[in-house]
Amino acid sequence: MSDTSIMSDTVRRGADRASRLARAAALSGTSGKVFPANLATRLLEAIIEPGDRVTIEGDNQKQADFLASALAKVDPARVHDLHMVQSVLALPDHLAVFERGIANRLDFAFAGPQSRKLAELVASGTVKIGAIHTYLELYARMLVDLTPRVALIVADKADRNGNLYTGPNTEDTPTIAEAAAFRGGIVVAQVNEIVDRLPRVDVPGDWVDVVVPSPKPYLIDPLFTRDPAKIRNENVLMAMMAIAAVYEPYQVRRLNHGIGYATAAVYEPYQVRRLNHGIGYATAAIELILPTYATQRGLKGKIASHFVLNPHPTLIPAIEAGFVDSVYCFGSELGMERYVSSRADIFPVGADGNLHSNRALAQVAGQYACDLFIGGTLQIDAQGNSSTATKGRITGFGGAPNMGADARGRRHDSPTWLRAGQEAGESLRGRKLVVQMVQTHQPNGAPSFVERLDAFDLAASAGFALPPVMIYGDDVTHVVTERGVANLLRCRSPQEREAALRAVAGNTDFGQRQSPETSDSLRRRGIVMSPSDLGIDVGTATRDSLAAKSIDDIVTASGGLYVPPAKFHRAVVTRT
């Protein structure tokens, strides 16, 4: 491309942007950036044109809900054929734009509560999915080939120059704004209030074109809060096994199978200090037995010191017990604001006294700075591939594939990384520990282990080039179920990996297709470990091991600084 054509393209984009903003200014009757909320839908009709690529902020937690509602109300005769590029589809309005014919194409990362409805719209041809991305992947493409023409973002406060303060929930706001602002796009911010002076500037006003004060504060959900009252004994057992089989520092242990073996295997666990947890009840159980079970094993100061994690309330007892040295956050968590601000020694708290989070950088930290990712899934197949895309549900992946993948670009070493590499037979590099923690059956009774992922059928029906696998089997190092632990690093063939998975799959059809003799052989070699192999008495794996057994126990552990969100108040009042 010649210098002349580059210049002409820049001029065209500049003229187009100016024309759109001029239409918006004519609506408001002012040259300032603050735009009246009652004209929000007309504003979007003025700045969005048919065929535009549009992104609307819908993080895991905070939502640009007022702008989402305004977009869903535009006239489809004026605004149509939009290509939506967004991290999360969490609200009905996020899909209403497709149902009303305003948009027809979608690239996203996570659908959550809209997963079933999204599957219906894809099946009917109403939505054409470009790809299901990871968060980092989607942000990267926003900067390259999925650049939004219009970005609708959300913040706590703004001044009249358009500078934004996001408070604890910065999340991916700056990334989205930057992608649009530096390619001639238009950035519109929904804010809770306009102020004269901001506590700090999280997004500079030069990146923001229009500020809309919302009639009510933006929607935010406590997505990462798990009530300890719902943690079951099975979750505690799996948590104990994860700590005993994966988290502990190096030691040589003789396995006592108790089934008459003449020989005993040697097992050497890992020293895991830098890690990321998923948001299930099993990982919440891990957090809540650190001050009890892990302390009894003499592990304080030796494991689980540095987290890349949202401020989970279930982490409070471990923090207060002195287990945790630092937590870097993707976002905040509703109700945790006062507690986080009081622990600037643990969390990234700014001079304004509030948390600063960054979803994109936390994803990078989870991929490159952590030695362990441990999370859950809905299905695992015979090769160890896992997915949350099942029949009738297109949930998406979020950040799990970023953190649940062996980072091939990593070059710094750690004891955990080196030990995992040695166990896998690597001679030039280490390995990241990627653990899938799942009960053999889902809460609805569906088996978690299957011969073939539903994702393959979804790929065929949705026209994907490849099945939407969340974490590929060759990245998975361990699988933990209530039946035991499969250490896939020790497997030396695909057949051995499959046998190890069947050995921990319990009474599913998948597990019952393997003879007990094959599973016993894997136990003798330390590839598969039952609770007794790890020195765990199943009778002691109960809720009594939890450092907090209820939400109000967490409040007490926080010194009264944790304020449970409204959805948890009923449980607290009932117990009182």
PDB file of N, CA, C and O in Angstrom, residues 6-23 46-47 49 149 183-186:
ATOM      1  N   ILE A   6      -2.513   5.092   2.144  1.00  0.00           N
ATOM      2  CA  ILE A   6      -2.605   5.063   3.598  1.00  0.00           C
ATOM      3  C   ILE A   6      -3.175   6.372   4.115  1.00  0.00           C
ATOM      4  O   ILE A   6      -4.054   6.404   4.967  1.00  0.00           O
ATOM      5  N   MET A   7      -2.676   7.475   3.571  1.00  0.00           N
ATOM      6  CA  MET A   7      -3.152   8.782   4.002  1.00  0.00           C
ATOM      7  C   MET A   7      -4.624   8.967   3.682  1.00  0.00           C
ATOM      8  O   MET A   7      -5.402   9.440   4.508  1.00  0.00           O
ATOM      9  N   SER A   8      -5.042   8.508   2.483  1.00  0.00           N
ATOM     10  CA  SER A   8      -6.442   8.701   2.099  1.00  0.00           C
ATOM     11  C   SER A   8      -7.358   7.877   2.996  1.00  0.00           C
ATOM     12  O   SER A   8      -8.451   8.321   3.348  1.00  0.00           O
ATOM     13  N   ASP A   9      -6.907   6.669   3.383  1.00  0.00           N
ATOM     14  CA  ASP A   9      -7.718   5.854   4.282  1.00  0.00           C
ATOM     15  C   ASP A   9      -7.849   6.516   5.644  1.00  0.00           C
ATOM     16  O   ASP A   9      -8.929   6.515   6.242  1.00  0.00           O
ATOM     17  N   THR A  10      -6.760   7.087   6.118  1.00  0.00           N
ATOM     18  CA  THR A  10      -6.800   7.793   7.402  1.00  0.00           C
ATOM     19  C   THR A  10      -7.734   8.985   7.338  1.00  0.00           C
ATOM     20  O   THR A  10      -8.519   9.237   8.259  1.00  0.00           O
ATOM     21  N   VAL A  11      -7.676   9.702   6.227  1.00  0.00           N
ATOM     22  CA  VAL A  11      -8.554  10.865   6.048  1.00  0.00           C
ATOM     23  C   VAL A  11     -10.013  10.435   6.002  1.00  0.00           C
ATOM     24  O   VAL A  11     -10.880  11.057   6.622  1.00  0.00           O
ATOM     25  N   ARG A  12     -10.289   9.334   5.284  1.00  0.00           N
ATOM     26  CA  ARG A  12     -11.662   8.841   5.190  1.00  0.00           C
ATOM     27  C   ARG A  12     -12.197   8.456   6.564  1.00  0.00           C
ATOM     28  O   ARG A  12     -13.331   8.792   6.915  1.00  0.00           O
ATOM     29  N   ARG A  13     -11.384   7.729   7.330  1.00  0.00           N
ATOM     30  CA  ARG A  13     -11.832   7.313   8.655  1.00  0.00           C
ATOM     31  C   ARG A  13     -12.063   8.532   9.553  1.00  0.00           C
ATOM     32  O   ARG A  13     -13.015   8.584  10.313  1.00  0.00           O
ATOM     33  N   GLY A  14     -11.179   9.519   9.435  1.00  0.00           N
ATOM     34  CA  GLY A  14     -11.337  10.725  10.244  1.00  0.00           C
ATOM     35  C   GLY A  14     -12.590  11.491   9.881  1.00  0.00           C
ATOM     36  O   GLY A  14     -13.312  11.976  10.766  1.00  0.00           O
ATOM     37  N   ALA A  15     -12.874  11.586   8.591  1.00  0.00           N
ATOM     38  CA  ALA A  15     -14.059  12.302   8.143  1.00  0.00           C
ATOM     39  C   ALA A  15     -15.328  11.565   8.567  1.00  0.00           C
ATOM     40  O   ALA A  15     -16.313  12.175   8.998  1.00  0.00           O
ATOM     41  N   ASP A  16     -15.307  10.256   8.465  1.00  0.00           N
ATOM     42  CA  ASP A  16     -16.465   9.455   8.867  1.00  0.00           C
ATOM     43  C   ASP A  16     -16.727   9.606  10.356  1.00  0.00           C
ATOM     44  O   ASP A  16     -17.867   9.777  10.790  1.00  0.00           O
ATOM     45  N   ARG A  17     -15.668   9.550  11.156  1.00  0.00           N
ATOM     46  CA  ARG A  17     -15.804   9.694  12.604  1.00  0.00           C
ATOM     47  C   ARG A  17     -16.372  11.068  12.950  1.00  0.00           C
ATOM     48  O   ARG A  17     -17.281  11.198  13.778  1.00  0.00           O
ATOM     49  N   ALA A  18     -15.857  12.095  12.292  1.00  0.00           N
ATOM     50  CA  ALA A  18     -16.324  13.457  12.549  1.00  0.00           C
ATOM     51  C   ALA A  18     -17.792  13.612  12.179  1.00  0.00           C
ATOM     52  O   ALA A  18     -18.561  14.279  12.883  1.00  0.00           O
ATOM     53  N   SER A  19     -18.194  12.972  11.089  1.00  0.00           N
ATOM     54  CA  SER A  19     -19.585  13.057  10.653  1.00  0.00           C
ATOM     55  C   SER A  19     -20.521  12.414  11.677  1.00  0.00           C
ATOM     56  O   SER A  19     -21.580  12.970  12.004  1.00  0.00           O
ATOM     57  N   ARG A  20     -20.117  11.265  12.197  1.00  0.00           N
ATOM     58  CA  ARG A  20     -20.950  10.573  13.183  1.00  0.00           C
ATOM     59  C   ARG A  20     -21.059  11.385  14.472  1.00  0.00           C
ATOM     60  O   ARG A  20     -22.137  11.504  15.058  1.00  0.00           O
ATOM     61  N   LEU A  21     -19.942  11.925  14.925  1.00  0.00           N
ATOM     62  CA  LEU A  21     -19.962  12.715  16.155  1.00  0.00           C
ATOM     63  C   LEU A  21     -20.745  14.005  15.974  1.00  0.00           C
ATOM     64  O   LEU A  21     -21.378  14.507  16.920  1.00  0.00           O
ATOM     65  N   ALA A  22     -20.727  14.540  14.760  1.00  0.00           N
ATOM     66  CA  ALA A  22     -21.509  15.757  14.481  1.00  0.00           C
ATOM     67  C   ALA A  22     -22.999  15.455  14.594  1.00  0.00           C
ATOM     68  O   ALA A  22     -23.776  16.276  15.119  1.00  0.00           O
ATOM     69  N   ARG A  23     -23.417  14.289  14.128  1.00  0.00           N
ATOM     70  CA  ARG A  23     -24.824  13.904  14.253  1.00  0.00           C
ATOM     71  C   ARG A  23     -25.212  13.766  15.732  1.00  0.00           C
ATOM     72  O   ARG A  23     -26.312  14.143  16.148  1.00  0.00           O
ATOM     73  N   ALA A  46     -27.397   7.485  15.801  1.00  0.00           N
ATOM     74  CA  ALA A  46     -26.628   8.526  15.110  1.00  0.00           C
ATOM     75  C   ALA A  46     -25.191   8.102  14.821  1.00  0.00           C
ATOM     76  O   ALA A  46     -24.627   8.474  13.786  1.00  0.00           O
ATOM     77  N   ILE A  47     -24.601   7.340  15.708  1.00  0.00           N
ATOM     78  CA  ILE A  47     -23.168   7.028  15.553  1.00  0.00           C
ATOM     79  C   ILE A  47     -22.903   5.626  14.998  1.00  0.00           C
ATOM     80  O   ILE A  47     -21.782   5.339  14.576  1.00  0.00           O
ATOM     81  N   GLU A  49     -23.710   2.689  12.154  1.00  0.00           N
ATOM     82  CA  GLU A  49     -24.237   2.516  10.807  1.00  0.00           C
ATOM     83  C   GLU A  49     -24.347   1.032  10.474  1.00  0.00           C
ATOM     84  O   GLU A  49     -23.665   0.199  11.081  1.00  0.00           O
ATOM     85  N   ARG A 149     -15.825  -0.509  15.472  1.00  0.00           N
ATOM     86  CA  ARG A 149     -16.094   0.856  14.970  1.00  0.00           C
ATOM     87  C   ARG A 149     -16.687   1.698  16.084  1.00  0.00           C
ATOM     88  O   ARG A 149     -16.460   2.901  16.157  1.00  0.00           O
ATOM     89  N   ARG A 183      -8.057   3.535  16.357  1.00  0.00           N
ATOM     90  CA  ARG A 183      -8.298   3.160  14.962  1.00  0.00           C
ATOM     91  C   ARG A 183      -9.489   3.932  14.402  1.00  0.00           C
ATOM     92  O   ARG A 183     -10.210   3.443  13.540  1.00  0.00           O
ATOM     93  N   GLY A 184      -9.670   5.147  14.893  1.00  0.00           N
ATOM     94  CA  GLY A 184     -10.724   5.995  14.363  1.00  0.00           C
ATOM     95  C   GLY A 184     -12.115   5.624  14.807  1.00  0.00           C
ATOM     96  O   GLY A 184     -13.099   6.069  14.214  1.00  0.00           O
ATOM     97  N   GLY A 185     -12.232   4.810  15.861  1.00  0.00           N
ATOM     98  CA  GLY A 185     -13.541   4.417  16.348  1.00  0.00           C
ATOM     99  C   GLY A 185     -14.128   5.434  17.309  1.00  0.00           C
ATOM    100  O   GLY A 185     -13.501   6.441  17.648  1.00  0.00           O
ATOM    101  N   ILE A 186     -15.336   5.164  17.760  1.00  0.00           N
ATOM    102  CA  ILE A 186     -16.042   6.055  18.686  1.00  0.00           C
ATOM    103  C   ILE A 186     -16.270   5.289  19.985  1.00  0.00           C
ATOM    104  O   ILE A 186     -16.759   4.150  19.981  1.00  0.00           O
TER     105      ILE A 186
END
